[in-house]
PDB file of C-alpha atoms in Angstrom:
ATOM      1  CA  GLY A   2      -9.105   6.269  -3.144  1.00  0.00           C
ATOM      2  CA  ILE A   3      -7.570   2.637  -3.684  1.00  0.00           C
ATOM      3  CA  GLN A   4      -6.664   0.374  -0.539  1.00  0.00           C
ATOM      4  CA  VAL A   5      -3.982  -2.240  -0.797  1.00  0.00           C
ATOM      5  CA  GLU A   6      -3.924  -4.345   1.462  1.00  0.00           C
ATOM      6  CA  GLN A   7      -0.697  -6.852   2.764  1.00  0.00           C
ATOM      7  CA  SER A   8      -0.991 -10.037   4.963  1.00  0.00           C
ATOM      8  CA  PRO A   9       0.446 -10.678   7.468  1.00  0.00           C
ATOM      9  CA  PRO A  10       1.949  -7.537   9.275  1.00  0.00           C
ATOM     10  CA  ASP A  11       4.824  -9.647  10.588  1.00  0.00           C
ATOM     11  CA  LEU A  12       5.945 -12.799  10.070  1.00  0.00           C
ATOM     12  CA  ILE A  13       8.875 -14.675  12.047  1.00  0.00           C
ATOM     13  CA  LEU A  14      10.256 -18.020   9.573  1.00  0.00           C
ATOM     14  CA  GLN A  15      12.876 -20.282  10.944  1.00  0.00           C
ATOM     15  CA  GLU A  16      15.541 -20.862   7.684  1.00  0.00           C
ATOM     16  CA  GLY A  17      14.591 -23.398   4.786  1.00  0.00           C
ATOM     17  CA  ALA A  18      10.981 -22.603   5.439  1.00  0.00           C
ATOM     18  CA  ASN A  19       8.235 -21.697   2.460  1.00  0.00           C
ATOM     19  CA  SER A  20       6.021 -18.744   2.833  1.00  0.00           C
ATOM     20  CA  THR A  21       2.991 -16.973   1.165  1.00  0.00           C
ATOM     21  CA  LEU A  22       2.331 -12.953   1.302  1.00  0.00           C
ATOM     22  CA  ARG A  23      -0.524 -11.347  -0.505  1.00  0.00           C
ATOM     23  CA  CYS A  24      -1.548  -8.405  -1.161  1.00  0.00           C
ATOM     24  CA  ASN A  25      -5.354  -7.250  -1.931  1.00  0.00           C
ATOM     25  CA  PHE A  26      -6.512  -4.001  -3.780  1.00  0.00           C
ATOM     26  CA  SER A  27     -10.173  -2.498  -4.150  1.00  0.00           C
ATOM     27  CA  ASP A  28     -10.133  -1.517  -7.731  1.00  0.00           C
ATOM     28  CA  SER A  29      -8.927  -2.202 -10.889  1.00  0.00           C
ATOM     29  CA  VAL A  30      -5.396  -1.580 -11.256  1.00  0.00           C
ATOM     30  CA  ASN A  31      -3.075  -0.989 -14.212  1.00  0.00           C
ATOM     31  CA  ASN A  32       0.045  -2.432 -12.973  1.00  0.00           C
ATOM     32  CA  LEU A  33       1.392  -4.149  -9.759  1.00  0.00           C
ATOM     33  CA  GLN A  34       5.166  -4.541  -7.897  1.00  0.00           C
ATOM     34  CA  TRP A  35       6.400  -6.320  -5.674  1.00  0.00           C
ATOM     35  CA  PHE A  36       9.484  -4.481  -3.525  1.00  0.00           C
ATOM     36  CA  HIS A  37      11.705  -5.932  -1.135  1.00  0.00           C
ATOM     37  CA  GLN A  38      13.230  -3.236   1.225  1.00  0.00           C
ATOM     38  CA  ASN A  39      16.428  -3.806   3.167  1.00  0.00           C
ATOM     39  CA  PRO A  40      17.482  -2.559   6.935  1.00  0.00           C
ATOM     40  CA  TRP A  41      19.148   1.057   4.998  1.00  0.00           C
ATOM     41  CA  GLY A  42      15.720   1.898   3.379  1.00  0.00           C
ATOM     42  CA  GLN A  43      16.733   0.995  -0.362  1.00  0.00           C
ATOM     43  CA  LEU A  44      13.580  -0.592  -2.283  1.00  0.00           C
ATOM     44  CA  ILE A  45      15.056  -3.155  -4.316  1.00  0.00           C
ATOM     45  CA  ASN A  46      11.982  -4.742  -7.467  1.00  0.00           C
ATOM     46  CA  LEU A  47      11.065  -7.841  -7.366  1.00  0.00           C
ATOM     47  CA  PHE A  48       8.102  -8.182 -10.027  1.00  0.00           C
ATOM     48  CA  TYR A  49       6.513  -6.406 -11.971  1.00  0.00           C
ATOM     49  CA  ILE A  50       3.568  -8.759 -12.977  1.00  0.00           C
ATOM     50  CA  PRO A  51       0.099  -6.932 -13.867  1.00  0.00           C
ATOM     51  CA  SER A  52      -1.113 -10.638 -14.259  1.00  0.00           C
ATOM     52  CA  GLY A  53      -0.414 -14.277 -14.366  1.00  0.00           C
ATOM     53  CA  THR A  54       2.668 -15.836 -13.213  1.00  0.00           C
ATOM     54  CA  LYS A  55       6.386 -14.723 -12.976  1.00  0.00           C
ATOM     55  CA  GLN A  56       9.805 -17.042 -11.226  1.00  0.00           C
ATOM     56  CA  ASN A  57      12.723 -15.314 -10.057  1.00  0.00           C
ATOM     57  CA  GLY A  58      15.034 -18.537  -8.602  1.00  0.00           C
ATOM     58  CA  ARG A  59      13.308 -18.695  -5.539  1.00  0.00           C
ATOM     59  CA  LEU A  60      10.860 -16.286  -5.366  1.00  0.00           C
ATOM     60  CA  SER A  61       7.467 -16.054  -7.584  1.00  0.00           C
ATOM     61  CA  ALA A  62       4.650 -13.979  -7.145  1.00  0.00           C
ATOM     62  CA  THR A  63       1.331 -14.660  -9.296  1.00  0.00           C
ATOM     63  CA  THR A  64      -1.389 -11.565  -9.865  1.00  0.00           C
ATOM     64  CA  VAL A  65      -5.002 -12.473 -10.361  1.00  0.00           C
ATOM     65  CA  ALA A  66      -6.236  -8.917 -11.756  1.00  0.00           C
ATOM     66  CA  THR A  67      -9.738 -10.194 -11.777  1.00  0.00           C
ATOM     67  CA  GLU A  68     -10.230 -11.239  -8.255  1.00  0.00           C
ATOM     68  CA  ARG A  69      -8.095  -7.977  -7.277  1.00  0.00           C
ATOM     69  CA  TYR A  70      -5.126  -9.542  -5.419  1.00  0.00           C
ATOM     70  CA  SER A  71      -1.263 -11.339  -5.533  1.00  0.00           C
ATOM     71  CA  LEU A  72       0.995 -13.456  -3.745  1.00  0.00           C
ATOM     72  CA  LEU A  73       4.379 -13.280  -3.297  1.00  0.00           C
ATOM     73  CA  TYR A  74       6.096 -16.932  -2.541  1.00  0.00           C
ATOM     74  CA  ILE A  75       9.313 -17.086  -0.610  1.00  0.00           C
ATOM     75  CA  SER A  76      11.215 -21.016  -1.333  1.00  0.00           C
ATOM     76  CA  SER A  77      13.303 -21.887   1.240  1.00  0.00           C
ATOM     77  CA  SER A  78      13.789 -18.730   3.224  1.00  0.00           C
ATOM     78  CA  GLN A  79      17.345 -17.280   3.486  1.00  0.00           C
ATOM     79  CA  THR A  80      18.452 -14.882   6.658  1.00  0.00           C
ATOM     80  CA  THR A  81      19.016 -11.964   3.638  1.00  0.00           C
ATOM     81  CA  ASP A  82      15.373 -12.257   2.441  1.00  0.00           C
ATOM     82  CA  SER A  83      14.628 -10.512   5.603  1.00  0.00           C
ATOM     83  CA  GLY A  84      13.271  -6.797   5.368  1.00  0.00           C
ATOM     84  CA  VAL A  85      10.117  -5.378   4.625  1.00  0.00           C
ATOM     85  CA  TYR A  86       8.343  -6.931   1.262  1.00  0.00           C
ATOM     86  CA  PHE A  87       5.523  -3.976  -0.252  1.00  0.00           C
ATOM     87  CA  CYS A  88       3.169  -4.245  -2.609  1.00  0.00           C
ATOM     88  CA  ALA A  89       2.216  -1.682  -5.243  1.00  0.00           C
ATOM     89  CA  VAL A  90      -0.135  -1.067  -7.104  1.00  0.00           C
ATOM     90  CA  GLU A  91       0.083   1.732 -10.170  1.00  0.00           C
ATOM     91  CA  ILE A  92      -3.352   3.708 -10.738  1.00  0.00           C
ATOM     92  CA  TYR A  93      -4.209   6.170 -13.445  1.00  0.00           C
ATOM     93  CA  SER A  94      -4.664   9.637 -11.444  1.00  0.00           C
ATOM     94  CA  GLY A  95      -6.187  11.706 -14.824  1.00  0.00           C
ATOM     95  CA  ALA A  96      -4.040  14.065 -17.384  1.00  0.00           C
ATOM     96  CA  GLY A  97      -1.888  11.268 -18.281  1.00  0.00           C
ATOM     97  CA  SER A  98      -0.712  10.924 -14.898  1.00  0.00           C
ATOM     98  CA  TYR A  99      -0.331   7.377 -13.173  1.00  0.00           C
ATOM     99  CA  GLN A 100       1.246   7.171  -9.498  1.00  0.00           C
ATOM    100  CA  LEU A 101       1.814   4.204  -7.700  1.00  0.00           C
ATOM    101  CA  THR A 102       0.393   3.664  -3.761  1.00  0.00           C
ATOM    102  CA  PHE A 103       1.615   1.393  -2.071  1.00  0.00           C
ATOM    103  CA  GLY A 104       0.145  -1.267   0.919  1.00  0.00           C
ATOM    104  CA  LYS A 105       1.992  -1.617   4.716  1.00  0.00           C
ATOM    105  CA  GLY A 106       4.085  -3.905   3.908  1.00  0.00           C
ATOM    106  CA  THR A 107       4.975  -7.284   5.209  1.00  0.00           C
ATOM    107  CA  LYS A 108       8.352  -7.606   7.910  1.00  0.00           C
ATOM    108  CA  LEU A 109       9.554 -10.854   7.591  1.00  0.00           C
ATOM    109  CA  SER A 110      11.939 -12.044  10.487  1.00  0.00           C
ATOM    110  CA  VAL A 111      14.448 -15.830   8.669  1.00  0.00           C
ATOM    111  CA  ILE A 112      16.383 -16.898  11.857  1.00  0.00           C
ATOM    112  CA  PRO A 113      19.144 -18.977  11.402  1.00  0.00           C
TER     113      PRO A 113
ATOM    114  CA  GLU B  17      24.420   1.387 -16.583  1.00  0.00           C
ATOM    115  CA  THR B  18      23.830   4.179 -13.767  1.00  0.00           C
ATOM    116  CA  GLY B  19      20.902   3.320 -11.179  1.00  0.00           C
ATOM    117  CA  VAL B  20      19.063   6.468  -9.999  1.00  0.00           C
ATOM    118  CA  THR B  21      20.696   8.002  -7.168  1.00  0.00           C
ATOM    119  CA  GLN B  22      19.693  10.288  -4.302  1.00  0.00           C
ATOM    120  CA  SER B  23      21.347  13.031  -2.522  1.00  0.00           C
ATOM    121  CA  PRO B  24      22.396  14.146   0.185  1.00  0.00           C
ATOM    122  CA  THR B  25      21.926  10.337   2.347  1.00  0.00           C
ATOM    123  CA  HIS B  26      21.004  12.212   5.551  1.00  0.00           C
ATOM    124  CA  LEU B  27      19.834  15.959   5.954  1.00  0.00           C
ATOM    125  CA  ILE B  28      18.713  17.945   9.940  1.00  0.00           C
ATOM    126  CA  LYS B  29      17.303  20.589   9.698  1.00  0.00           C
ATOM    127  CA  THR B  30      15.180  23.000  12.370  1.00  0.00           C
ATOM    128  CA  ARG B  31      11.361  23.470  11.961  1.00  0.00           C
ATOM    129  CA  GLY B  32      10.687  26.455   9.237  1.00  0.00           C
ATOM    130  CA  GLN B  33      13.378  26.056   7.495  1.00  0.00           C
ATOM    131  CA  GLN B  34      13.424  25.019   3.581  1.00  0.00           C
ATOM    132  CA  VAL B  35      15.063  21.702   2.400  1.00  0.00           C
ATOM    133  CA  THR B  36      16.639  20.693  -0.939  1.00  0.00           C
ATOM    134  CA  LEU B  37      16.792  17.086  -2.450  1.00  0.00           C
ATOM    135  CA  ARG B  38      18.438  15.902  -5.327  1.00  0.00           C
ATOM    136  CA  CYS B  39      17.715  12.917  -8.119  1.00  0.00           C
ATOM    137  CA  SER B  40      19.430  11.186 -10.896  1.00  0.00           C
ATOM    138  CA  SER B  41      16.967   9.633 -12.242  1.00  0.00           C
ATOM    139  CA  GLN B  42      18.835   6.030 -14.569  1.00  0.00           C
ATOM    140  CA  SER B  43      19.917   6.119 -18.195  1.00  0.00           C
ATOM    141  CA  GLY B  44      17.737   6.125 -20.660  1.00  0.00           C
ATOM    142  CA  HIS B  45      14.267   7.167 -18.165  1.00  0.00           C
ATOM    143  CA  ASN B  46      12.426  10.406 -18.200  1.00  0.00           C
ATOM    144  CA  THR B  47      10.032  10.241 -15.579  1.00  0.00           C
ATOM    145  CA  VAL B  48      10.996  10.884 -12.085  1.00  0.00           C
ATOM    146  CA  SER B  49       8.765  10.080  -9.153  1.00  0.00           C
ATOM    147  CA  TRP B  50       9.204  11.617  -5.568  1.00  0.00           C
ATOM    148  CA  TYR B  51       7.755   9.631  -2.337  1.00  0.00           C
ATOM    149  CA  GLN B  52       7.200  10.079   1.146  1.00  0.00           C
ATOM    150  CA  GLN B  53       8.112   6.948   3.852  1.00  0.00           C
ATOM    151  CA  ALA B  54       7.007   7.893   7.313  1.00  0.00           C
ATOM    152  CA  LEU B  55       8.652   5.256   9.681  1.00  0.00           C
ATOM    153  CA  GLY B  56       6.526   2.151   9.964  1.00  0.00           C
ATOM    154  CA  GLN B  57       4.798   3.403   6.629  1.00  0.00           C
ATOM    155  CA  GLY B  58       4.471   2.298   2.701  1.00  0.00           C
ATOM    156  CA  PRO B  59       5.764   5.425   0.387  1.00  0.00           C
ATOM    157  CA  GLN B  60       3.637   8.072   0.196  1.00  0.00           C
ATOM    158  CA  PHE B  61       3.574   9.553  -3.723  1.00  0.00           C
ATOM    159  CA  ILE B  62       3.627  13.397  -3.735  1.00  0.00           C
ATOM    160  CA  PHE B  63       4.638  13.799  -7.254  1.00  0.00           C
ATOM    161  CA  GLN B  64       5.574  13.073 -10.592  1.00  0.00           C
ATOM    162  CA  TYR B  65       7.677  15.048 -13.216  1.00  0.00           C
ATOM    163  CA  TYR B  66       7.728  13.814 -17.042  1.00  0.00           C
ATOM    164  CA  ARG B  67       9.205  16.014 -19.742  1.00  0.00           C
ATOM    165  CA  GLU B  68       9.954  18.893 -17.089  1.00  0.00           C
ATOM    166  CA  GLU B  69       6.518  18.807 -16.451  1.00  0.00           C
ATOM    167  CA  GLU B  70       4.654  17.833 -13.114  1.00  0.00           C
ATOM    168  CA  ASN B  71       2.663  14.960 -13.908  1.00  0.00           C
ATOM    169  CA  GLY B  72       0.413  14.551 -11.662  1.00  0.00           C
ATOM    170  CA  ARG B  73       0.361  14.892  -7.180  1.00  0.00           C
ATOM    171  CA  GLY B  74      -0.404  13.407  -4.490  1.00  0.00           C
ATOM    172  CA  ASN B  75      -1.964  14.691  -1.635  1.00  0.00           C
ATOM    173  CA  PHE B  76       0.873  17.139  -0.262  1.00  0.00           C
ATOM    174  CA  PRO B  77       0.748  21.017   0.402  1.00  0.00           C
ATOM    175  CA  PRO B  78       2.015  23.408  -2.050  1.00  0.00           C
ATOM    176  CA  ARG B  79       4.657  23.931   0.104  1.00  0.00           C
ATOM    177  CA  PHE B  80       5.983  20.203  -1.956  1.00  0.00           C
ATOM    178  CA  SER B  81       7.326  21.098  -4.983  1.00  0.00           C
ATOM    179  CA  GLY B  82       9.810  20.175  -7.611  1.00  0.00           C
ATOM    180  CA  LEU B  83      11.799  20.314 -10.786  1.00  0.00           C
ATOM    181  CA  GLN B  84      13.203  18.477 -13.444  1.00  0.00           C
ATOM    182  CA  PHE B  85      16.067  19.003 -15.542  1.00  0.00           C
ATOM    183  CA  PRO B  86      16.625  18.745 -19.547  1.00  0.00           C
ATOM    184  CA  ASN B  87      18.523  15.745 -18.158  1.00  0.00           C
ATOM    185  CA  TYR B  88      16.073  14.133 -16.953  1.00  0.00           C
ATOM    186  CA  SER B  89      17.249  15.084 -12.919  1.00  0.00           C
ATOM    187  CA  SER B  90      14.619  16.010 -10.102  1.00  0.00           C
ATOM    188  CA  GLU B  91      14.656  18.121  -7.101  1.00  0.00           C
ATOM    189  CA  LEU B  92      12.410  18.930  -4.654  1.00  0.00           C
ATOM    190  CA  ASN B  93      12.074  21.355  -2.603  1.00  0.00           C
ATOM    191  CA  VAL B  94       9.877  22.010   1.032  1.00  0.00           C
ATOM    192  CA  ASN B  95       9.898  25.222   2.395  1.00  0.00           C
ATOM    193  CA  ALA B  96       8.373  25.633   6.273  1.00  0.00           C
ATOM    194  CA  LEU B  97       9.413  22.334   7.919  1.00  0.00           C
ATOM    195  CA  GLU B  98       7.391  20.897  10.297  1.00  0.00           C
ATOM    196  CA  LEU B  99       8.333  17.928  12.216  1.00  0.00           C
ATOM    197  CA  ASP B 100       5.968  15.892  10.445  1.00  0.00           C
ATOM    198  CA  ASP B 101       8.169  15.960   6.946  1.00  0.00           C
ATOM    199  CA  SER B 102      11.218  13.946   8.857  1.00  0.00           C
ATOM    200  CA  ALA B 103      10.788  10.842   6.632  1.00  0.00           C
ATOM    201  CA  LEU B 104      12.565   8.890   4.238  1.00  0.00           C
ATOM    202  CA  TYR B 105      12.150  10.464   0.878  1.00  0.00           C
ATOM    203  CA  LEU B 106      12.312   8.060  -1.965  1.00  0.00           C
ATOM    204  CA  CYS B 107      12.893   8.872  -6.130  1.00  0.00           C
ATOM    205  CA  ALA B 108      11.819   6.731  -8.664  1.00  0.00           C
ATOM    206  CA  SER B 109      12.329   7.094 -12.373  1.00  0.00           C
ATOM    207  CA  SER B 110      10.701   5.169 -15.166  1.00  0.00           C
ATOM    208  CA  LEU B 111      11.099   4.735 -19.057  1.00  0.00           C
ATOM    209  CA  SER B 112       7.985   6.383 -19.553  1.00  0.00           C
ATOM    210  CA  THR B 113       5.110   7.425 -16.812  1.00  0.00           C
ATOM    211  CA  THR B 114       3.062   4.208 -17.065  1.00  0.00           C
ATOM    212  CA  SER B 115       6.219   1.658 -16.815  1.00  0.00           C
ATOM    213  CA  GLU B 116       8.451  -0.129 -14.113  1.00  0.00           C
ATOM    214  CA  GLN B 117       9.601   2.263 -11.245  1.00  0.00           C
ATOM    215  CA  TYR B 118      13.087   1.676  -9.713  1.00  0.00           C
ATOM    216  CA  PHE B 119      13.902   3.658  -6.525  1.00  0.00           C
ATOM    217  CA  GLY B 120      17.105   5.538  -5.371  1.00  0.00           C
ATOM    218  CA  PRO B 121      18.492   4.683  -1.988  1.00  0.00           C
ATOM    219  CA  GLY B 122      16.435   7.547  -0.413  1.00  0.00           C
ATOM    220  CA  THR B 123      17.288  10.982   1.696  1.00  0.00           C
ATOM    221  CA  ARG B 124      16.598  10.275   4.989  1.00  0.00           C
ATOM    222  CA  LEU B 125      15.371  13.939   6.593  1.00  0.00           C
ATOM    223  CA  THR B 126      14.926  14.849  10.389  1.00  0.00           C
ATOM    224  CA  VAL B 127      13.195  17.900  11.547  1.00  0.00           C
ATOM    225  CA  THR B 128      14.092  19.252  15.013  1.00  0.00           C
TER     226      THR B 128
END
């Protein structure tokens, strides 16, 4: 099956710093989503981005489908950005069915 | 607009028992997908329901089963619980089988 690798696995930032999270995938995908999982387990949608670049406030994402990677940029980080960031790729699994395959996540800790 | 809701929030069961988890999809969404997230891992796809039919399944045994109702809400049933079934169970709804997925807050299941 498809492999989704996220890096780095752990990241500690000083408040106000910028960071880049990477997601590599091993095969063509139908779509890609970025999520932030808060400490209570809720997955919050950040971006739905099969290709190109999108921005939402301090966050932006770029997916280069032809090279099978996506990047999530966080600028001017805040303590509330702490949590685990997941990349998930949507693949076709046959008979009209699509499924999300997740990476293992990047655990971000932002310290004051 | 009401988001995806799940019940119960937490559950403790004994090995060998059966459990039913519930999910209400976001208004207008006809597709529900279920995921299992073990501690420290990314969510893993269990199955997807579209218009009351199972529409794709991940690598989970038949003792994991589901239902979708005419109002598009869904249930996940797990029979003969094992210790390794302890996890966070997440459901997600979407407008169709291949569109952005929105997750509920999850049910944390502990099997003792």
